[in-house]
Amino acid sequence: MEKPMTIKDIARIAGVSPATVSRVINNNPAGVSRETRAHIQQIVQTYGYQPNNVARSMITKRSNTIGVVVPDIVNQFYTLLLKGVEDMAASRGYSVVLCNSNNNEDKELRNLSYLRDNYVAGIIYNNYRMSERTANLIRSSRVPLIFVDNWGDPIDGICVRINHQHGMAAMANYLLDMGHRAFAYLAGPEGVFSADMRRRGFLDALEERGISFAPRGVLQHCAYSEDAGYEAAKQLLDEKRSITCFVCANDLIAYGVIRLLNERGLRVPDDCSVTGFDDIPFSRLLNPGLTTIYNPVQQLGRSAAQLLIDHIEGAPPPPQRELLFDTHLVRRASVKFLPS
Amino acid sequence: MEKPMTIKDIARIAGVSPATVSRVINNNPAGVSRETRAHIQQIVQTYGYQPNNVARSMITKRSNTIGVVVPDIVNQFYTLLLKGVEDMAASRGYSVVLCNSNNNEDKELRNLSYLRDNYVAGIIYNNYRMSERTANLIRSSRVPLIFVDNWGDPIDGICVRINHQHGMAAMANYLLDMGHRAFAYLAGPEGVFSADMRRRGFLDALEERGISFAPRGVLQHCAYSEDAGYEAAKQLLDEKRSITCFVCANDLIAYGVIRLLNERGLRVPDDCSVTGFDDIPFSRLLNPGLTTIYNPVQQLGRSAAQLLIDHIEGAPPPPQRELLFDTHLVRRASVKFLPS
DNA sequence: ATGAAAGCGCTAACAG
DNA sequence: CTGTTAGCGCTTTCAT
């Protein structure tokens, strides 16, 4: 294998000093005459010279890579987010590396250090809950960072998210209109920003309509996963609750509920209605299709990347620290109309 | 922000030279007396010194990161693979970065160069089809590389995969036993290794049973995606083919078929049976559950990582260039029994 | 067993 | 405008 060319090789060939070559490959505004610049570019072209990024970032302490850290890469929600980030990043000339923290604090800490130690230009970050250690690490790293779904929490920074409350309120109103009153609300993990906001959206909407959740409704926390939804539904059913609709804080939970319902021979929506939140692609494939709230994750990813890169490149911070996106209700067939 | 410690700081504190510290942190067998070694380790500990990986890999031209490049990160098959890789890699002290080539040659080339330029220790690679340019890049990079689903192709290297043929043959035999004879075989993309092997497995199995595919069967190529399955099924149905079972080369395709069937008011499996391949987690959630072939993809990921790291660390190559994993049939409810 | 010195490939003052 | 000089933080001969 021929060793790759270095800046010195180019300099020698061009008959100039490495510094000059450096100036042109960095589009350094500092003066290089039009001719020498062209000459060098020409040589770089023909030899296909690529500067060594590692050497570069050793000096500048910066690279053209942005890191994305998420808690669960198997959840399509996050892969969709990643896709949005990648699109935007690529168009701006950045690479992206994905770190899966697997909802595990140590792993997350390692990921974050890894990114810092490799001089990433910036980070897009999400987690269910941010630990104090993580917050400290982020603070001390001083790497530009954008949150997806921040939670008025240990760190203040720029954040991109959907309007969870509106979304879930829309669902509540729809369900009320469909005649439902006996809800099992599977709220997702307690203390997690998106889950908390969605819950508030739901409960406030009921209140606003003067309908109380309490007597017939039941609220239960659970992980953001299919298995958790399955278990929660099982428990509720075993308690012989009479429920007309399972309102789930995300689609995964709804999948679990549906699986249990199927196992018990209960039909959706005839025997029981189910709703989700996020509208990940699979939800329309269920039979019946899952009624849920569309969450523009890819768009979120793109915006997060854009904000981050703007920031990295020195743009002034946006006026608001939080960029909010709208959701909308996706009516499919998993909710039954209950005439009153 | 206090600047991170350097090896010099440690050296000064320990009263030794940087070289000695280097020897210690690299567990360099070269002689360092037991005492100085312990002394230095002690200091490294208390100050929490972390060597700068970038500087390190600039010299060694190697890092402790392995790269995974896949064609479609939104397909759960690949996120599961990644998960397997991560588990294994973490336990061996490696970080992993994911690159999504998005089934796009330029992107893939950029990803591969990126990994090479950042001195990754090795790469785990999959794509639907390998271009000649990609092959050249891989060859000239000389980075250790493991294929997932290699395809007797431009490059020879170590490969980890499932036995596609066996898997699809098991499916064929099952369907035959269930009385099916009129198949629509949605074969996935032509020329893609896994798709070709699966198709062969299916066709050969029929032949072995002395049953010919031809008169009533129809074979159609399509992308490995839900939309492609949907379109293919639409076309076939519009041609008024009388089909008893759609045999799909992966689960995603089957999802598309099911979506179309639902739209047309056709019931699975009463009006038409459908099968998949891979058994990604959603498949059991479908109603009826999708009959498919379980593909131990996480295990694949773990093995790929293990093989790769062994190789990186200088282990002799395994005797066979190909590590094969078994699949098994997962019978759910998407296939109807057709008494003859 | 340890240290001094010479870089890895590049950028960043500082001169000219 | 361009070249020279120092390093970035680390590893690696080569001495001692």
XYZ file of C-alpha atoms (C1' of nucleotides) in Angstrom:
712
model
C 0.000 0.000 0.000
C 1.421 3.341 -1.011
C 1.335 5.648 1.909
C -1.114 8.486 1.514
C 0.247 11.826 0.450
C 0.956 14.463 3.024
C 0.804 18.160 2.888
C 4.557 18.190 2.488
C 4.389 16.140 -0.661
C 1.991 18.605 -2.160
C 4.123 21.493 -1.009
C 7.219 20.016 -2.586
C 5.447 19.284 -5.844
C 3.985 22.741 -5.959
C 7.258 24.290 -4.997
C 5.786 26.118 -2.033
C 5.785 25.695 1.713
C 3.373 23.472 3.622
C 1.890 26.540 5.219
C 0.771 27.841 1.888
C -0.832 24.573 1.013
C -2.543 24.583 4.366
C -3.933 28.015 3.638
C -5.483 26.980 0.397
C -6.972 23.702 1.579
C -8.543 25.552 4.454
C -9.815 28.345 2.270
C -7.987 30.525 4.656
C -8.897 34.096 3.878
C -5.350 35.074 4.638
C -3.601 36.075 1.518
C -2.535 33.594 -1.064
C -2.210 34.928 -4.544
C -4.797 33.908 -7.036
C -2.231 32.066 -9.095
C -0.549 30.036 -6.404
C -3.935 29.156 -5.023
C -5.083 27.861 -8.384
C -1.816 26.089 -8.925
C -2.016 24.276 -5.635
C -5.654 23.384 -6.059
C -4.741 21.913 -9.377
C -2.097 19.693 -7.835
C -4.334 18.670 -4.977
C -6.893 17.682 -7.571
C -4.666 15.642 -9.805
C -3.032 13.776 -6.954
C -6.307 13.327 -5.124
C -4.738 14.558 -1.957
C -6.893 14.316 1.164
C -5.744 16.070 4.309
C -5.415 13.843 7.325
C -8.310 14.664 9.585
C -6.788 13.137 12.638
C -3.711 15.302 12.457
C -5.916 18.227 11.779
C -8.194 17.801 14.712
C -5.260 17.212 16.966
C -4.398 20.833 16.465
C -7.725 22.480 15.997
C -9.393 20.272 18.586
C -12.295 20.061 16.240
C -13.484 17.704 13.552
C -16.203 17.648 10.967
C -18.118 14.985 12.733
C -21.186 15.367 14.828
C -22.274 12.788 17.339
C -25.799 11.615 17.994
C -26.493 9.878 21.253
C -29.779 8.133 21.859
C -31.076 5.673 24.429
C -32.479 2.937 22.232
C -31.394 2.425 18.700
C -33.836 -0.398 18.133
C -36.760 1.979 18.558
C -37.543 3.198 15.084
C -38.282 6.583 16.473
C -34.570 7.077 16.947
C -33.455 5.659 13.663
C -35.807 8.045 11.967
C -34.333 10.878 13.974
C -30.893 9.789 12.934
C -31.922 9.766 9.341
C -33.044 13.349 9.569
C -29.788 14.332 11.195
C -27.771 12.560 8.549
C -29.553 14.213 5.670
C -28.932 17.647 7.012
C -25.398 16.935 8.157
C -24.356 15.470 4.833
C -25.630 18.477 2.963
C -23.501 20.669 5.165
C -20.402 18.535 4.854
C -20.452 16.822 8.210
C -20.223 13.166 9.049
C -22.287 11.721 11.816
C -21.532 8.980 14.248
C -24.236 7.287 16.213
C -23.822 6.282 19.813
C -26.376 4.054 21.440
C -26.401 4.555 25.164
C -28.852 1.744 25.590
C -30.545 3.564 28.425
C -27.530 2.856 30.551
C -25.749 5.611 32.368
C -22.257 4.203 32.161
C -22.584 3.546 28.500
C -23.833 7.040 27.976
C -20.983 8.524 29.910
C -18.545 6.496 27.879
C -20.194 7.604 24.654
C -20.065 11.217 25.617
C -16.420 11.014 26.633
C -15.647 9.190 23.470
C -17.179 11.954 21.432
C -15.432 14.646 23.403
C -12.098 12.866 23.156
C -12.475 12.587 19.445
C -13.158 16.257 19.159
C -16.589 16.027 17.592
C -17.822 19.379 16.456
C -21.089 18.955 18.287
C -23.589 16.557 19.761
C -27.282 15.869 19.396
C -28.480 14.318 22.564
C -31.487 12.535 23.910
C -32.087 10.354 26.860
C -35.013 9.386 28.992
C -33.509 10.959 32.032
C -30.335 12.911 32.473
C -28.211 11.981 35.435
C -26.230 14.514 37.383
C -23.018 12.875 36.221
C -24.056 13.196 32.621
C -24.970 16.812 33.139
C -21.581 17.481 34.652
C -19.786 15.785 31.849
C -21.692 17.767 29.270
C -21.068 21.003 31.076
C -17.375 20.423 31.476
C -16.933 19.221 27.920
C -18.157 22.449 26.464
C -19.056 20.801 23.211
C -21.932 22.445 21.355
C -24.983 20.356 22.054
C -28.604 20.272 21.012
C -31.225 18.443 22.973
C -34.048 16.510 21.513
C -36.794 16.714 24.081
C -35.096 18.595 26.777
C -36.699 18.541 30.186
C -36.354 21.819 32.015
C -33.463 20.145 33.641
C -29.937 20.280 34.958
C -28.596 21.903 31.816
C -29.928 24.701 29.789
C -29.281 24.578 26.127
C -30.987 24.666 22.808
C -33.703 22.135 22.380
C -35.811 20.773 19.616
C -39.010 18.927 20.297
C -42.612 18.387 19.456
C -45.505 19.821 21.350
C -46.325 16.756 23.368
C -49.110 18.415 25.267
C -51.006 19.578 22.224
C -50.590 16.190 20.660
C -52.003 14.285 23.547
C -54.726 16.854 24.066
C -55.847 16.293 20.498
C -56.035 12.615 21.236
C -58.062 13.226 24.394
C -60.559 15.367 22.585
C -60.928 12.860 19.828
C -61.492 10.053 22.285
C -64.043 12.073 24.168
C -65.826 12.803 20.940
C -65.867 9.118 20.197
C -67.699 8.595 23.447
C -64.938 7.153 25.585
C -64.830 7.833 29.290
C -63.200 4.795 30.884
C -59.517 5.161 30.072
C -56.484 3.186 30.969
C -53.730 5.706 30.495
C -50.355 3.995 30.106
C -48.186 6.948 30.798
C -44.682 5.792 29.977
C -41.821 6.239 32.425
C -42.454 8.684 35.209
C -40.201 11.714 35.272
C -39.361 11.468 31.603
C -40.037 14.734 29.883
C -42.069 13.546 26.918
C -44.086 11.197 29.082
C -44.824 13.851 31.650
C -45.871 16.359 29.045
C -48.115 13.930 27.278
C -49.791 12.955 30.481
C -50.424 16.576 31.325
C -51.816 17.173 27.883
C -54.257 14.375 28.331
C -55.391 15.191 31.821
C -55.684 18.919 31.197
C -57.755 18.331 28.106
C -60.227 16.254 30.060
C -60.428 18.866 32.728
C -61.024 21.550 30.195
C -63.984 19.644 28.934
C -65.217 19.283 32.465
C -64.790 15.548 32.446
C -63.016 13.909 35.285
C -60.524 11.199 34.657
C -60.666 9.802 38.103
C -63.561 7.548 38.835
C -63.377 5.274 35.843
C -59.926 6.104 34.572
C -56.742 4.460 35.685
C -53.248 5.729 35.116
C -50.218 3.531 35.104
C -46.560 4.208 34.456
C -44.453 1.829 32.433
C -41.342 1.776 30.272
C -41.497 3.013 26.698
C -41.507 -0.490 25.328
C -43.712 -3.155 23.953
C -43.077 -5.529 26.778
C -43.969 -2.903 29.314
C -47.244 -2.232 27.544
C -47.990 -5.901 27.511
C -47.369 -6.289 31.212
C -49.283 -3.190 32.167
C -52.297 -4.270 30.179
C -52.141 -7.716 31.660
C -52.173 -6.331 35.153
C -55.033 -3.983 34.428
C -57.081 -6.699 32.810
C -56.413 -9.065 35.658
C -57.740 -6.442 38.006
C -60.932 -6.700 36.015
C -61.012 -3.020 35.266
C -63.680 -2.144 32.807
C -61.879 -0.045 30.299
C -63.074 1.173 26.935
C -59.783 2.498 25.689
C -56.089 2.058 26.370
C -54.389 5.373 25.778
C -50.670 4.732 25.383
C -47.884 7.235 25.700
C -46.157 5.813 22.661
C -46.743 3.342 19.884
C -44.487 0.687 21.327
C -46.583 0.505 24.453
C -49.691 0.239 22.309
C -48.169 -2.682 20.454
C -47.738 -4.517 23.704
C -51.306 -3.832 24.722
C -52.551 -5.089 21.408
C -50.507 -8.227 21.676
C -52.023 -8.972 25.033
C -55.506 -8.193 23.857
C -55.050 -10.559 20.951
C -53.806 -13.269 23.226
C -56.841 -12.888 25.414
C -59.113 -13.092 22.433
C -60.219 -9.489 22.797
C -60.763 -7.684 19.545
C -59.519 -4.197 18.793
C -61.489 -2.003 18.570
C -64.706 -3.949 19.080
C -63.956 -5.105 22.586
C -61.458 -2.440 23.452
C -59.925 0.586 21.764
C -56.199 1.378 21.760
C -54.245 4.478 20.814
C -50.563 5.296 20.514
C -48.257 8.241 20.038
C -45.435 8.815 17.517
C -46.853 7.132 14.452
C -43.804 5.090 13.689
C -44.082 3.489 10.265
C -45.254 0.151 11.482
C -48.365 1.542 13.089
C -50.284 1.769 9.888
C -49.606 -1.886 9.204
C -51.344 -3.173 12.228
C -54.722 -4.585 11.640
C -56.643 -2.560 12.554
C -54.370 0.381 11.924
C -53.320 2.176 15.078
C -54.841 5.545 15.793
C -51.974 7.675 16.979
C -50.299 11.068 16.926
C -47.925 11.817 14.117
C -44.573 12.957 15.348
C -42.347 14.598 12.734
C -39.148 13.015 13.986
C -37.204 13.206 10.797
C -37.935 16.868 10.664
C -36.818 17.106 14.259
C -33.565 15.459 13.305
C -33.002 17.806 10.426
C -33.681 20.856 12.531
C -31.513 19.664 15.343
C -28.648 19.181 12.927
C -29.210 22.531 11.332
C -29.307 24.360 14.622
C -26.228 22.528 15.780
C -24.218 23.226 12.684
C -25.251 26.861 12.648
C -24.068 27.087 16.195
C -20.819 25.309 15.427
C -20.164 27.661 12.593
C -20.648 30.618 14.816
C -24.161 31.744 14.030
C -25.818 33.697 16.823
C -28.076 31.516 18.951
C -31.743 31.498 17.962
C -33.981 33.838 19.938
C -35.918 31.064 21.597
C -34.067 28.256 23.281
C -36.707 25.800 22.201
C -37.939 24.904 18.746
C -41.394 23.382 18.815
C -42.955 21.225 16.126
C -46.559 20.380 15.605
C -48.099 16.981 15.604
C -51.407 15.826 14.271
C -53.908 13.131 14.959
C -53.821 10.128 12.655
C -57.214 8.476 12.740
C -57.079 4.845 11.875
C -59.252 1.985 12.980
C -58.223 1.159 16.495
C -60.806 3.336 18.191
C -64.445 2.399 18.335
C -67.246 4.918 18.311
C -69.302 4.580 21.457
C -72.716 6.155 21.063
C -73.812 7.618 24.337
C -12.388 24.642 31.428
C -9.185 23.146 32.746
C -7.301 21.585 29.938
C -7.092 17.837 30.137
C -3.924 16.344 31.533
C -1.273 15.191 29.190
C 1.261 12.468 29.469
C 3.820 15.088 30.333
C 1.862 16.193 33.358
C 1.783 12.670 34.635
C 5.447 12.247 33.886
C 6.353 15.380 35.794
C 4.217 14.412 38.753
C 5.668 10.939 38.819
C 9.157 12.264 38.352
C 9.808 10.133 35.307
C 9.934 10.707 31.577
C 6.945 10.641 29.282
C 8.355 7.568 27.634
C 8.076 5.617 30.814
C 4.517 6.686 31.366
C 3.757 5.672 27.827
C 5.177 2.239 28.472
C 2.989 1.831 31.489
C -0.263 2.966 29.991
C 0.311 0.714 27.024
C 1.193 -2.268 29.160
C 4.303 -2.332 27.136
C 6.170 -5.492 27.983
C 9.413 -3.587 27.658
C 11.018 -3.215 31.002
C 9.638 -0.902 33.563
C 10.400 -1.847 37.096
C 7.577 -3.176 39.146
C 7.741 -0.198 41.473
C 7.761 2.611 38.957
C 4.955 0.881 37.127
C 2.833 0.728 40.241
C 3.734 4.265 41.138
C 2.691 5.601 37.778
C -0.489 3.601 37.701
C -1.319 5.071 41.038
C -0.923 8.595 39.767
C -2.842 7.907 36.600
C -5.628 6.624 38.799
C -5.795 9.485 41.210
C -5.684 12.132 38.539
C -8.027 10.246 36.289
C -5.693 10.696 33.410
C -7.002 9.571 30.026
C -4.587 9.347 27.137
C -5.589 11.352 24.103
C -6.769 8.869 21.536
C -6.422 11.196 18.632
C -2.768 11.819 19.290
C -2.315 8.151 19.816
C -3.847 7.031 16.610
C -1.954 9.635 14.714
C 1.151 7.671 15.480
C -0.084 4.139 15.629
C -2.523 4.626 12.782
C -4.984 2.631 14.737
C -7.793 3.325 17.185
C -10.045 1.332 19.433
C -13.065 1.971 17.354
C -14.724 -0.352 14.961
C -17.008 0.835 12.227
C -20.253 -0.755 11.125
C -21.597 0.157 7.736
C -25.074 -0.880 6.683
C -27.424 0.101 3.881
C -30.577 0.943 5.780
C -30.563 1.908 9.385
C -34.320 2.184 9.551
C -34.686 -1.535 8.895
C -34.745 -3.111 12.309
C -32.751 -5.978 11.007
C -29.736 -3.694 10.971
C -30.313 -2.075 14.300
C -30.469 -5.507 15.824
C -27.229 -6.387 14.106
C -25.691 -3.234 15.494
C -26.836 -4.133 18.945
C -25.085 -7.463 18.746
C -21.926 -5.782 17.549
C -22.046 -3.236 20.323
C -22.466 -5.802 23.063
C -19.462 -7.767 21.955
C -17.345 -4.730 21.172
C -18.013 -3.112 24.530
C -17.012 -6.237 26.377
C -13.716 -6.201 24.536
C -13.055 -2.545 25.096
C -13.923 -1.189 21.678
C -16.221 1.612 20.697
C -18.391 1.322 17.664
C -19.505 3.924 15.201
C -22.385 3.339 12.871
C -22.405 4.517 9.294
C -25.576 4.388 7.291
C -24.822 4.193 3.612
C -28.482 4.485 2.788
C -28.071 2.140 -0.128
C -26.206 4.876 -1.937
C -22.818 4.227 -3.419
C -21.356 7.668 -2.883
C -22.459 7.751 0.679
C -20.955 4.349 1.227
C -17.692 5.380 -0.307
C -17.622 8.433 1.878
C -18.371 6.341 4.941
C -15.643 3.892 4.193
C -13.093 6.632 3.563
C -14.181 8.335 6.714
C -13.557 5.200 8.702
C -10.219 4.597 7.045
C -9.132 8.173 7.590
C -10.019 7.947 11.210
C -7.954 4.838 11.595
C -10.703 2.530 12.750
C -9.355 -0.771 13.898
C -11.748 -2.681 11.689
C -15.031 -2.644 9.853
C -18.152 -4.751 9.769
C -19.733 -4.328 6.415
C -22.952 -5.109 4.648
C -24.583 -3.852 1.555
C -27.091 -5.103 -0.926
C -24.576 -5.025 -3.712
C -20.917 -4.167 -3.707
C -19.735 -1.890 -6.454
C -16.347 -2.226 -8.038
C -15.359 1.141 -6.598
C -16.279 0.013 -3.130
C -14.325 -3.178 -3.577
C -11.301 -1.219 -4.668
C -11.533 1.126 -1.762
C -11.777 -1.745 0.676
C -8.876 -3.536 -0.891
C -6.623 -0.516 -0.895
C -7.562 0.491 2.627
C -6.292 -2.745 4.086
C -8.469 -2.334 7.120
C -9.561 -5.602 8.722
C -13.095 -6.213 7.586
C -15.820 -8.742 8.198
C -18.736 -9.180 5.886
C -22.243 -9.840 6.946
C -23.770 -11.807 4.106
C -20.958 -11.820 1.687
C -21.779 -12.731 -1.878
C -19.028 -14.743 -3.554
C -17.957 -11.430 -4.861
C -15.219 -9.025 -5.764
C -13.483 -9.392 -2.446
C -12.691 -12.415 -0.449
C -12.712 -12.051 3.246
C -14.226 -13.460 6.356
C -17.954 -13.574 6.357
C -20.713 -14.210 8.817
C -24.168 -15.116 7.687
C -27.193 -17.278 8.094
C -28.015 -20.238 5.946
C -30.535 -18.535 3.730
C -31.110 -21.576 1.598
C -31.963 -23.864 4.466
C -34.224 -21.255 5.918
C -36.237 -20.746 2.808
C -36.296 -24.471 2.099
C -37.873 -25.027 5.499
C -40.490 -22.496 4.567
C -41.132 -24.207 1.247
C -41.590 -27.566 2.860
C -43.924 -26.162 5.434
C -46.053 -24.467 2.817
C -46.179 -27.593 0.744
C -47.290 -29.526 3.792
C -49.977 -26.956 4.349
C -51.276 -27.726 0.905
C -50.108 -24.654 -0.983
C -49.144 -24.899 -4.632
C -49.936 -21.512 -6.156
C -47.196 -19.222 -4.918
C -46.353 -15.639 -5.556
C -42.695 -15.509 -4.658
C -41.565 -11.961 -3.979
C -37.884 -12.496 -4.283
C -36.314 -9.271 -3.133
C -33.723 -7.472 -5.221
C -32.134 -9.536 -7.941
C -28.432 -10.105 -7.626
C -28.423 -9.514 -3.900
C -26.799 -12.390 -2.132
C -29.380 -13.106 0.539
C -32.218 -12.749 -1.942
C -30.594 -15.036 -4.462
C -29.861 -17.671 -1.879
C -33.335 -17.586 -0.465
C -34.838 -17.939 -3.885
C -32.647 -20.904 -4.628
C -33.575 -22.461 -1.351
C -37.222 -22.157 -2.183
C -37.052 -23.369 -5.741
C -34.721 -26.245 -4.999
C -36.924 -27.441 -2.187
C -39.905 -27.605 -4.486
C -37.915 -29.478 -7.058
C -36.727 -31.918 -4.476
C -40.308 -32.690 -3.651
C -41.017 -33.144 -7.331
C -43.337 -30.205 -7.406
C -42.925 -27.655 -10.108
C -43.166 -24.002 -9.320
C -43.852 -22.948 -12.831
C -47.403 -23.368 -13.962
C -49.197 -21.758 -11.084
C -46.317 -19.964 -9.391
C -45.123 -16.516 -10.206
C -41.827 -14.986 -9.186
C -41.242 -11.306 -8.928
C -38.261 -9.246 -7.874
C -38.665 -6.171 -5.736
C -36.751 -4.065 -3.246
C -36.388 -5.203 0.355
C -39.001 -2.775 1.544
C -42.577 -2.507 2.552
C -43.485 -0.236 -0.308
C -41.990 -2.626 -2.797
C -44.023 -5.477 -1.365
C -47.135 -3.389 -1.584
C -46.553 -2.512 -5.214
C -45.615 -6.014 -6.232
C -48.729 -7.463 -4.641
C -50.873 -4.831 -6.262
C -49.511 -5.682 -9.656
C -49.984 -9.389 -9.157
C -53.496 -8.969 -7.899
C -54.374 -6.689 -10.756
C -53.209 -9.380 -13.122
C -55.848 -11.547 -11.520
C -53.423 -14.255 -10.616
C -54.948 -16.843 -8.417
C -52.492 -17.177 -5.634
C -52.848 -19.034 -2.376
C -49.727 -17.715 -0.711
C -47.372 -14.774 -0.983
C -43.903 -15.957 -0.062
C -41.805 -12.916 0.715
C -38.037 -12.747 0.812
C -38.151 -10.653 3.969
C -40.604 -9.438 6.553
C -40.713 -5.894 5.244
C -41.986 -7.096 1.893
C -44.593 -9.181 3.666
C -45.781 -6.119 5.554
C -46.395 -4.370 2.287
C -48.313 -7.313 0.913
C -50.454 -7.448 4.008
C -51.184 -3.776 3.808
C -52.409 -4.147 0.275
C -54.447 -7.216 1.095
C -56.112 -5.349 3.918
C -56.899 -2.448 1.669
C -58.508 -4.747 -0.821
C -60.567 -6.338 1.878
C -58.767 -9.656 1.554
C -58.269 -11.473 4.806
C -55.022 -13.091 5.864
C -54.900 -16.052 5.950
C -58.455 -16.895 5.000
C -58.343 -15.401 1.557
C -54.618 -15.490 1.094
C -51.605 -16.630 3.080
C -48.445 -14.594 3.540
C -44.982 -15.461 4.854
C -41.857 -13.486 5.575
C -38.230 -13.978 6.442
C -36.101 -12.527 9.276
C -38.612 -12.469 12.087
C -37.992 -8.913 13.099
C -39.743 -8.081 16.348
C -42.864 -6.545 14.819
C -43.764 -9.674 12.995
C -45.317 -11.292 15.983
C -47.480 -8.241 16.559
C -49.252 -8.453 13.306
C -52.714 -9.818 13.478
C -52.550 -12.572 12.453
C -48.930 -13.090 13.447
C -46.595 -13.463 10.516
C -45.213 -16.887 9.798
C -41.576 -16.337 9.048
C -38.023 -17.574 9.425
C -36.139 -16.575 12.510
C -32.839 -14.978 11.705
C -30.424 -14.762 14.640
C -29.194 -11.385 13.618
C -28.006 -10.213 17.020
C -25.947 -13.344 17.269
C -24.600 -12.558 13.834
C -23.562 -9.150 15.073
C -21.841 -10.567 18.108
C -19.941 -13.112 16.083
C -18.933 -10.618 13.473
C -17.526 -8.378 16.179
C -15.772 -11.237 17.861
C -14.173 -12.439 14.656
C -13.161 -8.932 13.769
C -11.596 -8.166 17.095
C -9.791 -11.483 17.183
C -8.395 -10.644 13.808
C -7.431 -7.141 14.849
C -5.644 -8.494 17.846
C -3.652 -10.843 15.719
C -5.425 -14.139 16.163
C -4.914 -16.553 13.286
C -7.798 -16.489 10.830
C -10.511 -19.081 11.378
C -10.230 -22.214 9.265
C -13.340 -21.509 7.259
C -13.839 -18.129 5.698
C -17.541 -18.298 6.366
C -19.416 -18.670 9.608
C -22.901 -20.017 9.085
C -25.803 -19.697 11.475
C -29.001 -21.653 11.563
C -32.472 -20.312 11.244
C -35.764 -21.863 12.153
C -39.331 -21.664 11.070
C -41.631 -19.594 13.227
C -45.160 -20.779 12.694
C -47.720 -18.149 13.415
C -51.130 -17.592 11.952
C -50.591 -16.094 8.531
C -50.709 -19.392 6.650
C -53.925 -21.271 6.061
C -54.141 -25.024 5.882
C -55.457 -26.085 2.517
C -56.792 -29.610 2.609
C -56.138 -31.313 -0.709
C 15.258 0.046 33.399
C 14.811 4.647 31.945
C 15.406 9.104 29.352
C 16.303 12.142 25.253
C 15.062 13.111 20.926
C 12.678 12.715 16.791
C 8.785 12.774 14.637
C 3.176 11.436 13.116
C 0.664 15.363 9.556
C -0.951 19.322 10.225
C -1.911 24.465 11.741
C -0.741 28.858 13.692
C 1.847 32.509 15.070
C 5.434 35.308 13.546
C 8.531 37.037 10.395
C 9.849 38.814 6.334
C 1.734 37.275 -0.058
C 4.706 33.444 1.540
C 8.071 30.814 4.385
C 10.010 29.557 9.024
C 9.387 27.935 13.372
C 6.982 25.686 16.841
C 4.347 22.711 18.553
C -0.689 19.458 19.275
C 0.005 14.698 22.697
C 1.735 10.792 22.022
C 4.999 6.673 20.680
C 9.267 4.976 19.449
C 13.960 4.320 18.299
C 18.275 4.853 20.294
C 21.200 5.861 23.852
C 22.637 5.441 28.449
